[in-house]
CSV table of C-alpha atoms in Angstrom, one decimal:
chain,number,residue,atom,x,y,z
A,35,UNK,CA,-10.8,-19.2,-14.8
A,36,UNK,CA,-8.3,-21.5,-16.3
A,37,UNK,CA,-7.4,-25.2,-15.0
A,38,UNK,CA,-4.9,-25.5,-12.6
A,39,UNK,CA,-1.4,-26.3,-14.5
A,40,UNK,CA,0.0,-29.8,-15.1
A,41,UNK,CA,2.6,-31.0,-16.7
A,42,UNK,CA,2.1,-33.8,-18.8
A,43,UNK,CA,5.3,-36.5,-19.5
A,44,UNK,CA,7.1,-35.6,-22.3
A,45,UNK,CA,5.7,-32.3,-23.3
A,46,UNK,CA,7.1,-28.7,-23.1
A,47,UNK,CA,5.3,-25.9,-22.3
A,48,UNK,CA,4.8,-22.8,-24.6
A,49,UNK,CA,5.7,-19.4,-23.7
A,50,UNK,CA,2.8,-17.2,-23.2
A,51,UNK,CA,3.0,-15.5,-26.4
A,52,UNK,CA,3.3,-11.3,-26.4
A,53,UNK,CA,0.9,-9.2,-26.4
A,54,UNK,CA,0.7,-7.4,-30.2
A,55,UNK,CA,3.3,-4.6,-30.5
A,56,UNK,CA,2.7,-1.7,-28.7
A,57,UNK,CA,1.4,0.8,-31.8
A,58,UNK,CA,-1.3,-1.3,-32.7
A,59,UNK,CA,-2.7,-1.4,-29.2
A,60,UNK,CA,-6.0,-0.7,-28.4
A,61,UNK,CA,-7.0,1.7,-25.2
A,62,UNK,CA,-9.4,-0.6,-24.7
A,63,UNK,CA,-7.1,-3.9,-24.2
A,64,UNK,CA,-5.8,-3.4,-20.9
A,65,UNK,CA,-7.6,-5.1,-18.4
A,66,UNK,CA,-8.2,-5.9,-15.0
A,67,UNK,CA,-5.6,-7.3,-12.9
A,68,UNK,CA,-6.5,-11.2,-12.3
A,69,UNK,CA,-8.5,-11.2,-15.0
A,70,UNK,CA,-7.2,-13.3,-18.6
A,71,UNK,CA,-7.4,-11.5,-21.7
A,72,UNK,CA,-9.6,-14.1,-23.5
A,73,UNK,CA,-12.1,-14.0,-20.2
A,74,UNK,CA,-11.9,-10.0,-20.5
A,75,UNK,CA,-15.3,-8.7,-21.7
A,76,UNK,CA,-15.4,-5.2,-24.3
A,77,UNK,CA,-18.3,-2.7,-24.8
A,78,UNK,CA,-20.8,-4.4,-26.8
A,79,UNK,CA,-20.2,-2.4,-29.9
A,80,UNK,CA,-16.7,-3.2,-30.0
A,81,UNK,CA,-17.7,-7.1,-29.1
A,82,UNK,CA,-19.8,-7.3,-32.0
A,83,UNK,CA,-17.8,-6.0,-35.0
A,84,UNK,CA,-15.3,-8.5,-34.0
A,85,UNK,CA,-17.6,-11.0,-33.9
A,86,UNK,CA,-18.8,-10.1,-37.5
A,87,UNK,CA,-14.9,-10.2,-38.8
A,88,UNK,CA,-15.3,-13.4,-37.9
A,89,UNK,CA,-18.6,-14.8,-39.2
A,90,UNK,CA,-17.3,-12.8,-42.6
A,91,UNK,CA,-14.1,-15.0,-42.9
A,92,UNK,CA,-15.6,-18.4,-41.8
A,93,UNK,CA,-19.7,-17.8,-43.4
A,94,UNK,CA,-18.4,-19.7,-47.3
A,95,UNK,CA,-17.8,-22.5,-45.1
A,96,UNK,CA,-21.3,-23.2,-44.3
A,97,UNK,CA,-23.0,-21.8,-47.7
A,98,UNK,CA,-20.7,-24.3,-50.1
A,99,UNK,CA,-21.4,-27.0,-47.7
A,100,UNK,CA,-25.2,-26.8,-48.1
A,101,UNK,CA,-24.9,-25.9,-51.4
A,102,UNK,CA,-22.8,-29.1,-52.1
A,103,UNK,CA,-25.1,-31.1,-50.6
A,104,UNK,CA,-28.0,-29.5,-52.2
A,105,UNK,CA,-26.3,-30.5,-55.6
A,106,UNK,CA,-25.3,-34.0,-54.8
A,107,UNK,CA,-28.1,-35.2,-53.7
A,108,UNK,CA,-30.4,-33.1,-55.8
A,109,UNK,CA,-32.6,-31.5,-53.1
A,110,UNK,CA,-35.3,-29.0,-54.1
A,111,UNK,CA,-34.3,-25.0,-53.0
A,112,UNK,CA,-36.9,-25.6,-49.7
A,113,UNK,CA,-35.4,-28.0,-48.1
A,114,UNK,CA,-32.1,-26.5,-49.3
A,115,UNK,CA,-32.7,-22.8,-47.6
A,116,UNK,CA,-33.9,-24.9,-44.5
A,117,UNK,CA,-30.6,-26.1,-44.3
A,118,UNK,CA,-28.5,-23.8,-44.4
A,119,UNK,CA,-30.9,-21.7,-41.9
A,120,UNK,CA,-29.6,-25.1,-39.7
A,121,UNK,CA,-26.1,-24.8,-40.2
A,122,UNK,CA,-26.0,-21.4,-39.8
A,123,UNK,CA,-28.1,-21.9,-36.4
A,124,UNK,CA,-25.7,-24.5,-35.3
A,125,UNK,CA,-23.0,-23.0,-36.3
A,126,UNK,CA,-23.6,-20.8,-33.6
A,127,UNK,CA,-24.6,-22.6,-30.7
A,128,UNK,CA,-21.7,-24.8,-31.3
A,129,UNK,CA,-19.6,-21.3,-31.0
A,130,UNK,CA,-21.4,-20.6,-28.1
A,131,UNK,CA,-20.7,-24.3,-26.2
A,132,UNK,CA,-16.9,-24.1,-26.8
A,133,UNK,CA,-16.8,-20.2,-26.4
A,134,UNK,CA,-18.5,-19.9,-22.8
A,135,UNK,CA,-18.1,-23.7,-21.9
A,136,UNK,CA,-21.2,-24.4,-20.0
A,137,UNK,CA,-20.4,-27.4,-17.5
A,138,UNK,CA,-18.1,-30.2,-19.0
A,139,UNK,CA,-18.7,-28.4,-22.7
A,140,UNK,CA,-16.5,-26.6,-24.4
A,141,UNK,CA,-12.8,-25.3,-23.4
A,142,UNK,CA,-14.3,-21.2,-22.8
A,143,UNK,CA,-12.1,-20.3,-25.6
A,144,UNK,CA,-12.4,-18.6,-28.9
A,145,UNK,CA,-13.6,-20.9,-31.4
A,146,UNK,CA,-16.1,-21.0,-34.1
A,147,UNK,CA,-17.8,-24.4,-35.4
A,148,UNK,CA,-18.6,-25.7,-38.8
A,149,UNK,CA,-19.8,-28.3,-41.0
A,150,UNK,CA,-18.2,-29.4,-44.2
A,151,UNK,CA,-14.9,-30.9,-44.9
A,152,UNK,CA,-14.6,-34.9,-44.6
A,153,UNK,CA,-17.7,-35.6,-42.6
A,154,UNK,CA,-19.8,-33.6,-45.6
A,155,UNK,CA,-17.9,-36.0,-48.0
A,156,UNK,CA,-18.8,-38.9,-45.7
A,157,UNK,CA,-22.3,-37.7,-45.1
A,158,UNK,CA,-23.2,-37.7,-49.0
A,159,UNK,CA,-21.5,-41.0,-49.8
A,160,UNK,CA,-23.6,-42.3,-46.8
A,161,UNK,CA,-27.0,-40.7,-48.3
A,162,UNK,CA,-26.3,-42.0,-51.8
A,163,UNK,CA,-25.8,-45.4,-50.9
A,164,UNK,CA,-27.6,-45.7,-48.4
A,165,UNK,CA,-30.5,-42.8,-48.2
A,166,UNK,CA,-30.6,-39.7,-46.0
A,167,UNK,CA,-32.4,-40.7,-43.5
A,168,UNK,CA,-29.4,-43.9,-42.7
A,169,UNK,CA,-27.2,-40.9,-43.5
A,170,UNK,CA,-29.0,-38.6,-40.8
A,171,UNK,CA,-29.0,-41.9,-38.8
A,172,UNK,CA,-25.2,-42.2,-38.5
A,173,UNK,CA,-24.4,-38.4,-37.4
A,174,UNK,CA,-26.5,-39.0,-34.3
A,175,UNK,CA,-24.8,-42.9,-33.8
A,176,UNK,CA,-21.3,-40.9,-34.2
A,177,UNK,CA,-22.2,-38.5,-32.0
A,178,UNK,CA,-22.8,-40.9,-29.5
A,179,UNK,CA,-19.5,-42.4,-30.0
A,180,UNK,CA,-17.8,-39.9,-29.7
A,181,UNK,CA,-19.0,-39.4,-25.9
A,182,UNK,CA,-18.6,-43.4,-25.2
A,183,UNK,CA,-14.9,-43.5,-26.6
A,184,UNK,CA,-13.8,-40.0,-25.0
A,185,UNK,CA,-12.2,-41.5,-22.2
A,186,UNK,CA,-9.9,-44.0,-23.7
A,187,UNK,CA,-9.3,-41.3,-26.0
A,188,UNK,CA,-8.2,-39.0,-23.0
A,189,UNK,CA,-5.9,-41.2,-21.4
A,190,UNK,CA,-3.6,-40.9,-25.2
A,191,UNK,CA,-3.1,-37.7,-24.4
A,192,UNK,CA,0.0,-38.2,-23.3
A,193,UNK,CA,1.5,-39.6,-26.4
A,194,UNK,CA,0.8,-35.6,-27.9
A,195,UNK,CA,3.9,-33.4,-26.9
A,196,UNK,CA,4.7,-30.2,-28.2
A,197,UNK,CA,6.5,-31.9,-31.3
A,198,UNK,CA,3.6,-33.8,-32.4
A,199,UNK,CA,1.6,-30.8,-31.6
A,200,UNK,CA,3.3,-28.7,-34.1
A,201,UNK,CA,3.7,-31.3,-36.7
A,202,UNK,CA,-0.1,-31.5,-36.8
A,203,UNK,CA,-0.8,-27.8,-36.8
A,204,UNK,CA,1.5,-27.4,-39.4
A,205,UNK,CA,-0.2,-29.9,-41.7
A,206,UNK,CA,-4.0,-28.5,-40.9
A,207,UNK,CA,-2.5,-24.9,-41.9
A,208,UNK,CA,-1.2,-26.1,-45.6
A,209,UNK,CA,-5.0,-28.2,-45.8
A,210,UNK,CA,-6.3,-24.6,-44.7
A,211,UNK,CA,-4.6,-22.7,-47.1
A,212,UNK,CA,-5.3,-25.1,-50.3
A,213,UNK,CA,-8.8,-25.2,-48.6
A,214,UNK,CA,-8.7,-20.7,-48.9
A,215,UNK,CA,-6.8,-21.5,-52.4
A,216,UNK,CA,-9.2,-23.9,-54.2
A,217,UNK,CA,-11.9,-20.7,-53.5
A,218,UNK,CA,-9.9,-18.0,-55.4
A,219,UNK,CA,-9.0,-20.6,-58.5
A,220,UNK,CA,-11.4,-23.3,-58.5
A,221,UNK,CA,-10.6,-26.6,-58.8
A,222,UNK,CA,-8.4,-28.4,-61.6
A,223,UNK,CA,-10.1,-29.4,-64.7
A,224,UNK,CA,-13.6,-27.9,-63.4
A,225,UNK,CA,-14.7,-24.9,-65.8
A,226,UNK,CA,-13.3,-21.5,-65.3
A,227,UNK,CA,-10.2,-23.2,-63.3
A,228,UNK,CA,-7.7,-19.9,-62.5
A,229,UNK,CA,-10.1,-17.6,-64.2
A,230,UNK,CA,-7.4,-14.5,-64.3
A,231,UNK,CA,-10.3,-12.4,-63.0
A,232,UNK,CA,-11.2,-14.7,-60.0
A,233,UNK,CA,-7.3,-15.0,-59.1
A,234,UNK,CA,-7.2,-11.0,-59.6
A,235,UNK,CA,-9.7,-10.7,-57.0
A,236,UNK,CA,-8.8,-13.2,-54.8
A,237,UNK,CA,-5.3,-11.1,-54.8
A,238,UNK,CA,-6.5,-7.7,-54.6
A,239,UNK,CA,-8.3,-8.7,-51.6
A,240,UNK,CA,-5.1,-9.9,-50.2
A,241,UNK,CA,-3.5,-6.1,-50.8
A,242,UNK,CA,-6.4,-4.6,-49.2
A,243,UNK,CA,-5.9,-6.4,-46.3
A,244,UNK,CA,-1.8,-5.9,-46.1
A,245,UNK,CA,-2.7,-2.2,-46.6
A,246,UNK,CA,-5.3,-1.5,-43.4
A,247,UNK,CA,-3.0,-3.8,-41.9
A,248,UNK,CA,0.0,-1.6,-42.9
A,249,UNK,CA,-1.6,1.7,-42.5
A,250,UNK,CA,-3.8,1.8,-39.7
A,251,UNK,CA,-3.4,1.5,-35.8
A,252,UNK,CA,-5.8,0.7,-33.3
A,253,UNK,CA,-9.6,-0.8,-33.6
A,254,UNK,CA,-8.8,0.0,-37.4
A,255,UNK,CA,-6.1,-2.5,-37.5
A,256,UNK,CA,-7.9,-4.9,-35.5
A,257,UNK,CA,-10.6,-5.2,-37.9
A,258,UNK,CA,-8.5,-5.5,-41.1
A,259,UNK,CA,-9.7,-8.8,-42.3
A,260,UNK,CA,-13.1,-7.4,-42.4
A,261,UNK,CA,-12.0,-4.2,-44.0
A,262,UNK,CA,-9.9,-6.2,-46.7
A,263,UNK,CA,-13.2,-8.0,-47.0
A,264,UNK,CA,-15.4,-6.1,-47.6
A,265,UNK,CA,-12.9,-3.7,-50.0
A,266,UNK,CA,-12.9,-6.9,-51.9
A,267,UNK,CA,-16.2,-7.0,-51.8
A,268,UNK,CA,-16.9,-3.7,-52.8
A,269,UNK,CA,-14.5,-4.0,-55.8
A,270,UNK,CA,-16.3,-7.1,-57.3
A,271,UNK,CA,-19.5,-5.2,-57.1
A,272,UNK,CA,-18.0,-2.3,-59.5
A,273,UNK,CA,-16.7,-5.3,-61.8
A,274,UNK,CA,-19.9,-6.4,-61.6
A,275,UNK,CA,-19.3,-10.3,-60.3
A,276,UNK,CA,-21.8,-9.2,-57.7
A,277,UNK,CA,-25.7,-10.5,-57.6
A,278,UNK,CA,-26.7,-8.2,-55.3
A,279,UNK,CA,-30.7,-8.5,-56.7
A,280,UNK,CA,-30.6,-12.5,-55.1
A,281,UNK,CA,-30.2,-10.7,-51.5
A,282,UNK,CA,-33.1,-9.0,-51.6
A,283,UNK,CA,-35.7,-12.0,-53.1
A,284,UNK,CA,-37.3,-13.8,-50.8
A,285,UNK,CA,-39.2,-14.2,-47.3
A,286,UNK,CA,-37.8,-12.1,-43.9
A,287,UNK,CA,-37.6,-15.5,-42.2
A,288,UNK,CA,-36.1,-19.0,-41.7
A,289,UNK,CA,-36.1,-21.5,-39.3
A,290,UNK,CA,-34.4,-24.8,-39.1
A,291,UNK,CA,-36.6,-27.7,-39.5
A,292,UNK,CA,-36.4,-30.6,-37.0
A,293,UNK,CA,-35.8,-34.3,-38.8
A,294,UNK,CA,-35.9,-32.4,-42.8
A,295,UNK,CA,-35.8,-36.4,-44.0
A,296,UNK,CA,-37.5,-38.3,-42.0
A,297,UNK,CA,-37.4,-40.4,-38.9
A,298,UNK,CA,-33.8,-41.5,-38.9
A,299,UNK,CA,-32.2,-44.9,-39.9
A,300,UNK,CA,-29.6,-46.6,-37.6
A,301,UNK,CA,-27.1,-48.7,-39.3
A,302,UNK,CA,-24.1,-49.4,-37.6
A,303,UNK,CA,-22.0,-50.9,-40.4
A,304,UNK,CA,-23.5,-47.5,-42.4
A,305,UNK,CA,-22.3,-45.3,-39.8
A,306,UNK,CA,-18.9,-47.1,-39.5
A,307,UNK,CA,-16.6,-45.0,-41.9
A,308,UNK,CA,-17.7,-41.8,-40.0
A,309,UNK,CA,-17.3,-43.6,-36.3
A,310,UNK,CA,-13.6,-44.0,-37.9
A,311,UNK,CA,-13.3,-40.2,-38.9
A,312,UNK,CA,-14.2,-39.2,-35.6
A,313,UNK,CA,-11.3,-41.1,-34.1
A,314,UNK,CA,-9.0,-38.3,-36.5
A,315,UNK,CA,-11.6,-35.5,-35.7
A,316,UNK,CA,-10.5,-36.0,-32.2
A,317,UNK,CA,-6.8,-35.8,-33.0
A,318,UNK,CA,-7.5,-32.5,-34.9
A,319,UNK,CA,-9.3,-31.4,-31.8
A,320,UNK,CA,-6.7,-32.1,-29.5
A,321,UNK,CA,-4.4,-29.9,-31.5
A,322,UNK,CA,-6.6,-26.7,-32.5
A,323,UNK,CA,-7.4,-26.8,-28.3
A,324,UNK,CA,-3.8,-26.6,-27.9
A,325,UNK,CA,-2.5,-24.1,-30.5
A,326,UNK,CA,-6.1,-21.6,-29.9
A,327,UNK,CA,-4.5,-21.9,-25.9
A,328,UNK,CA,-0.9,-20.6,-27.3
A,329,UNK,CA,-2.4,-18.1,-29.5
A,330,UNK,CA,-5.0,-16.1,-26.6
A,331,UNK,CA,-1.3,-17.1,-24.5
A,332,UNK,CA,-3.6,-19.2,-21.9
A,333,UNK,CA,-2.1,-21.7,-20.0
A,334,UNK,CA,-4.5,-25.1,-20.2
A,335,UNK,CA,-4.5,-28.6,-18.6
A,336,UNK,CA,-4.9,-30.7,-21.9
A,337,UNK,CA,-6.0,-33.5,-20.3
A,338,UNK,CA,-9.6,-31.8,-19.2
A,339,UNK,CA,-9.2,-29.0,-21.8
A,340,UNK,CA,-9.1,-31.5,-24.8
A,341,UNK,CA,-11.9,-33.6,-23.8
A,342,UNK,CA,-14.3,-30.8,-23.5
A,343,UNK,CA,-13.7,-29.3,-27.0
A,344,UNK,CA,-14.0,-32.6,-28.3
A,345,UNK,CA,-17.7,-32.7,-26.1
A,346,UNK,CA,-18.5,-29.7,-27.5
A,347,UNK,CA,-18.4,-31.1,-31.3
A,348,UNK,CA,-20.3,-34.3,-30.1
A,349,UNK,CA,-23.0,-32.0,-28.8
A,350,UNK,CA,-23.4,-29.9,-31.4
A,351,UNK,CA,-23.3,-32.5,-33.8
A,352,UNK,CA,-25.8,-34.5,-31.8
A,353,UNK,CA,-28.1,-31.6,-32.5
A,354,UNK,CA,-27.3,-31.3,-35.9
A,355,UNK,CA,-28.4,-34.8,-36.7
A,356,UNK,CA,-31.3,-34.2,-35.8
A,357,UNK,CA,-31.9,-30.8,-38.2
A,358,UNK,CA,-30.1,-33.3,-41.1
A,359,UNK,CA,-26.5,-32.2,-40.9
A,360,UNK,CA,-23.8,-33.6,-41.0
A,361,UNK,CA,-20.9,-33.6,-38.1
A,362,UNK,CA,-19.9,-30.1,-36.9
A,363,UNK,CA,-16.5,-29.7,-36.2
A,364,UNK,CA,-14.6,-27.3,-34.3
A,365,UNK,CA,-12.9,-24.8,-37.1
A,366,UNK,CA,-9.2,-23.7,-36.9
A,367,UNK,CA,-10.2,-20.7,-39.1
A,368,UNK,CA,-10.9,-18.3,-36.2
A,369,UNK,CA,-7.4,-19.1,-35.0
A,370,UNK,CA,-5.7,-16.7,-37.5
A,371,UNK,CA,-8.3,-13.9,-37.0
A,372,UNK,CA,-7.2,-13.8,-33.2
A,373,UNK,CA,-3.5,-14.2,-34.0
A,374,UNK,CA,-3.5,-11.5,-36.8
A,375,UNK,CA,-5.8,-8.8,-34.5
A,376,UNK,CA,-4.6,-9.7,-31.2
A,377,UNK,CA,-8.3,-9.6,-29.8
A,378,UNK,CA,-7.7,-12.9,-27.7
A,379,UNK,CA,-11.2,-12.5,-25.8
A,380,UNK,CA,-13.9,-15.4,-26.0
A,381,UNK,CA,-16.6,-13.6,-25.7
A,382,UNK,CA,-16.2,-11.9,-29.4
A,383,UNK,CA,-16.5,-15.6,-30.7
A,384,UNK,CA,-19.4,-16.1,-28.2
A,385,UNK,CA,-20.8,-12.5,-29.9
A,386,UNK,CA,-20.3,-14.5,-33.6
A,387,UNK,CA,-21.9,-17.4,-32.4
A,388,UNK,CA,-25.1,-14.9,-31.6
A,389,UNK,CA,-24.7,-13.3,-35.0
A,390,UNK,CA,-24.7,-16.9,-36.7
A,391,UNK,CA,-27.8,-17.8,-35.0
A,392,UNK,CA,-29.5,-14.5,-36.2
A,393,UNK,CA,-28.8,-14.9,-39.8
A,394,UNK,CA,-30.0,-18.4,-39.7
A,395,UNK,CA,-33.0,-17.2,-38.5
A,396,UNK,CA,-32.9,-13.8,-40.4
A,397,UNK,CA,-33.6,-14.7,-44.5
A,398,UNK,CA,-32.3,-11.9,-46.1
A,399,UNK,CA,-28.9,-11.7,-44.0
A,400,UNK,CA,-28.6,-15.1,-44.8
A,401,UNK,CA,-28.7,-14.1,-48.7
A,402,UNK,CA,-26.4,-11.1,-48.1
A,403,UNK,CA,-23.9,-13.3,-46.6
A,404,UNK,CA,-23.9,-15.7,-49.3
A,405,UNK,CA,-23.6,-13.1,-52.2
A,406,UNK,CA,-19.7,-12.2,-51.3
A,407,UNK,CA,-17.3,-14.0,-54.2
A,408,UNK,CA,-16.0,-17.2,-53.0
A,409,UNK,CA,-12.6,-15.2,-54.2
A,410,UNK,CA,-13.2,-12.8,-52.0
A,411,UNK,CA,-13.2,-14.8,-49.3
A,412,UNK,CA,-10.7,-17.2,-50.5
A,413,UNK,CA,-8.4,-14.4,-50.5
A,414,UNK,CA,-9.0,-13.5,-47.1
A,415,UNK,CA,-9.2,-17.0,-46.2
A,416,UNK,CA,-5.4,-18.2,-47.3
A,417,UNK,CA,-4.1,-14.8,-45.1
A,418,UNK,CA,-5.6,-15.8,-41.9
A,419,UNK,CA,-5.3,-20.1,-42.7
A,420,UNK,CA,-1.6,-18.7,-43.2
A,421,UNK,CA,-0.9,-17.8,-39.7
A,422,UNK,CA,-2.0,-21.0,-38.3
A,423,UNK,CA,0.6,-22.8,-40.3
A,424,UNK,CA,3.3,-19.7,-38.7
A,425,UNK,CA,1.7,-21.4,-35.3
A,426,UNK,CA,2.5,-24.7,-36.1
A,427,UNK,CA,6.2,-23.5,-37.2
A,428,UNK,CA,6.6,-21.4,-33.6
A,429,UNK,CA,5.5,-24.8,-32.1
A,430,UNK,CA,8.5,-26.6,-33.5
A,431,UNK,CA,10.6,-24.2,-33.2
A,432,UNK,CA,10.3,-24.6,-28.6
A,433,UNK,CA,10.6,-28.7,-30.0
A,434,UNK,CA,14.5,-28.9,-29.6
A,435,UNK,CA,14.6,-29.5,-33.6
A,436,UNK,CA,18.6,-29.3,-32.6
A,437,UNK,CA,18.2,-33.1,-32.4
A,438,UNK,CA,18.1,-35.2,-35.3
A,439,UNK,CA,16.1,-37.7,-33.6
A,440,UNK,CA,13.3,-34.9,-33.0
A,441,UNK,CA,14.1,-33.7,-37.2
A,442,UNK,CA,13.6,-37.2,-38.3
A,443,UNK,CA,10.8,-37.8,-36.3
A,444,UNK,CA,9.2,-33.8,-37.7
A,445,UNK,CA,10.1,-34.5,-41.2
A,446,UNK,CA,8.7,-38.3,-41.5
A,447,UNK,CA,5.3,-37.2,-40.2
A,448,UNK,CA,5.3,-33.8,-42.1
A,449,UNK,CA,6.0,-36.3,-45.5
A,450,UNK,CA,3.3,-38.6,-45.0
A,451,UNK,CA,1.1,-36.0,-43.4
A,452,UNK,CA,1.2,-33.5,-46.4
A,453,UNK,CA,1.1,-36.4,-48.8
A,454,UNK,CA,-2.8,-37.1,-49.2
A,455,UNK,CA,-3.4,-33.1,-49.3
A,456,UNK,CA,-0.4,-32.3,-51.9
A,457,UNK,CA,-1.6,-35.3,-54.3
A,458,UNK,CA,-5.6,-36.0,-54.1
A,459,UNK,CA,-6.6,-39.4,-54.4
A,460,UNK,CA,-2.8,-40.8,-53.6
A,461,UNK,CA,-5.0,-43.9,-51.8
A,462,UNK,CA,-7.7,-44.1,-53.9
A,463,UNK,CA,-7.1,-48.1,-54.6
A,464,UNK,CA,-7.4,-48.9,-51.4
A,465,UNK,CA,-10.3,-50.3,-49.0
A,466,UNK,CA,-12.8,-47.6,-48.7
A,467,UNK,CA,-12.7,-47.8,-44.5
A,468,UNK,CA,-9.0,-47.7,-44.7
A,469,UNK,CA,-9.0,-44.7,-46.9
A,470,UNK,CA,-11.1,-43.0,-44.6
A,471,UNK,CA,-8.2,-42.4,-42.5
A,472,UNK,CA,-5.6,-42.5,-44.6
A,473,UNK,CA,-6.8,-39.1,-46.3
A,474,UNK,CA,-6.9,-37.1,-43.3
A,475,UNK,CA,-3.3,-36.0,-43.3
A,476,UNK,CA,-3.8,-34.3,-40.3
A,477,UNK,CA,-4.8,-37.8,-38.6
A,478,UNK,CA,-2.1,-39.7,-40.2
A,479,UNK,CA,0.7,-37.1,-39.5
A,480,UNK,CA,-0.3,-37.0,-35.3
A,481,UNK,CA,-0.4,-40.8,-35.5
A,482,UNK,CA,3.2,-41.0,-37.6
A,483,UNK,CA,4.5,-38.5,-35.1
A,484,UNK,CA,3.3,-39.9,-31.8
A,485,UNK,CA,4.4,-43.1,-32.9
A,486,UNK,CA,8.1,-41.9,-33.9
A,487,UNK,CA,8.5,-40.3,-30.5
A,488,UNK,CA,7.2,-42.6,-28.6
A,489,UNK,CA,9.6,-45.3,-30.1
A,490,UNK,CA,12.9,-42.9,-30.3
A,491,UNK,CA,11.9,-41.3,-26.6
A,492,UNK,CA,10.6,-43.9,-24.5
A,493,UNK,CA,10.8,-47.6,-26.3
A,494,UNK,CA,14.5,-47.1,-27.9
A,495,UNK,CA,16.1,-45.4,-24.6
A,496,UNK,CA,14.9,-48.1,-22.5
A,497,UNK,CA,15.9,-51.2,-24.5
A,498,UNK,CA,19.2,-49.2,-24.9
A,499,UNK,CA,19.9,-49.5,-21.3
A,500,UNK,CA,18.8,-53.3,-20.5
A,501,UNK,CA,21.0,-53.3,-23.3
A,502,UNK,CA,23.6,-51.7,-21.4
A,503,UNK,CA,22.7,-53.6,-18.0
A,504,UNK,CA,23.1,-57.1,-19.6
A,505,UNK,CA,26.7,-56.3,-21.3
A,506,UNK,CA,27.8,-54.4,-17.4
A,507,UNK,CA,26.6,-58.0,-15.7
A,508,UNK,CA,27.7,-60.1,-18.2
A,509,UNK,CA,31.3,-58.6,-18.0
A,510,UNK,CA,31.5,-59.1,-14.0
C-alpha cells in the first residue's frame, strides 16, 4: 500500500507516467483493480527472468569494487573471494529491504543496492592511512551517524522541489553514463585506453540491444537489455576475449566471513570523511527515491518514503561493516531498466536480491558472472544510465523553465554540479574534508539548486514585499 499523498510546499507533483506503448504490452501486464503495478506479483518464472536482467546489468559494480579494493590493499586471493561473496550477499539483502520495505526500512520501490563509488574510495583512503580495522569501524560509525542525523535531514525535504530533484537526476545520469563509458574505454592514461576492440564490443552490445528492442514485442522486448548483454558476451566469446576456463576453477560454495579484518577500531576523526559523505548520499537517495517512484508511476509522500530509503541504506551498510565492506548505497542503475522495459513490479528487484544472495553463496555462479567483459557491461550500462538522464530532463520540463528565474537556478546548479564530473581532480588543491563534498557533483548540484531556489522563490519575494510595504507607508 502506498502512503497517502501530501503536497510539500514549493513542489510540483508529477503526473503519473503512461504505460509502455500498446504494441509492447504484455498480456500479463494487466493488474487487478486497486493494485498498483509496483505492488503486483507476476508468475515466478517471469519475475525471475526480469530479476536476472537487473543482476546482469549491475553485477560489474560489486565485482569491480572488490577487485579494486583487493588490488589497492594487496589482499590475498582467499580474502578477495570472501569479500566478493559478502558484496553479492549484502547487495541482495539490501535490494530485498528496499523492495519489500519491512517496518520503517525501505520505500517498497524497485531498488537494488551496491558497494562502490565514492564510499569505496573513502574506505580505501581510511584503510591506507589508519588500517583496515579503523576503516571497518568508520563504516559502522557512519551507518549509526545516518540514523542519528536522519530526523534533521527529513525536515529539509521541503527544500527539494521538482526543479531541484530534476537537476540532481540529470547530474546523476550524466555521472553514471560516464561510469559506464569508462568500463568500455578504460581510464585515460592507463594501458589499453580507448582500445578499438573494446570500443567495438561496447558499440556492438548497444547495437544488439537496439535490435532486440526494435524487432521484438511482449516479454522479449522487455528482456532486450539482458538479451543485448548476452549477445555481446557471445560475440566476445567468439572473438576469444572471454576466459571461460576461469568460471570452472575453484570450489562450489562461498560464505561471507564475519569481521574478516579483525575486530573494528572506532576513530571519530578517521571516520569524519565518510560521515560527511553520508550527508551527500542522503541528498542523492532523495533524488533516486523520487525518480524511482516517478518511473513506476507511484505517488509517494517524500517525507516518509525518503527516510525509509535512507534507513535501508544505513541498515545494510551497518551489516556490511561487520563483513568488511565499504558503505552500501541505493543504486540508480536499475531505474533505467525499469523505464526501458516497463516492468514496474518491486518483486522483480526482490527476485534480483534473491539471485544476488545465491550468487554470493554459489562460487561457480560468481565466477561465471565475473567473466562477462567490462566493455559489454559498459555498453549496456550506457544505454540504461542515459535513460536516467532523460527522466531528469522530463522532470525539468515540468518545472516551469519558461520562468527565467528557474532557468537560471537550473543552469548554475548544472554548471557547478557537472564541473567535478567533467573535469576530475578540479578540487585537488582543496583541504581533504572540503574536497570530499565538492567532488560529489550530485551533492553540489543539489545544494546549489536548493539554495538558489530558496533565495529566489522565498527570500527575494519576502524582501521585495517588505520594501514595497515600506514605500507605500512612506508615501502616505
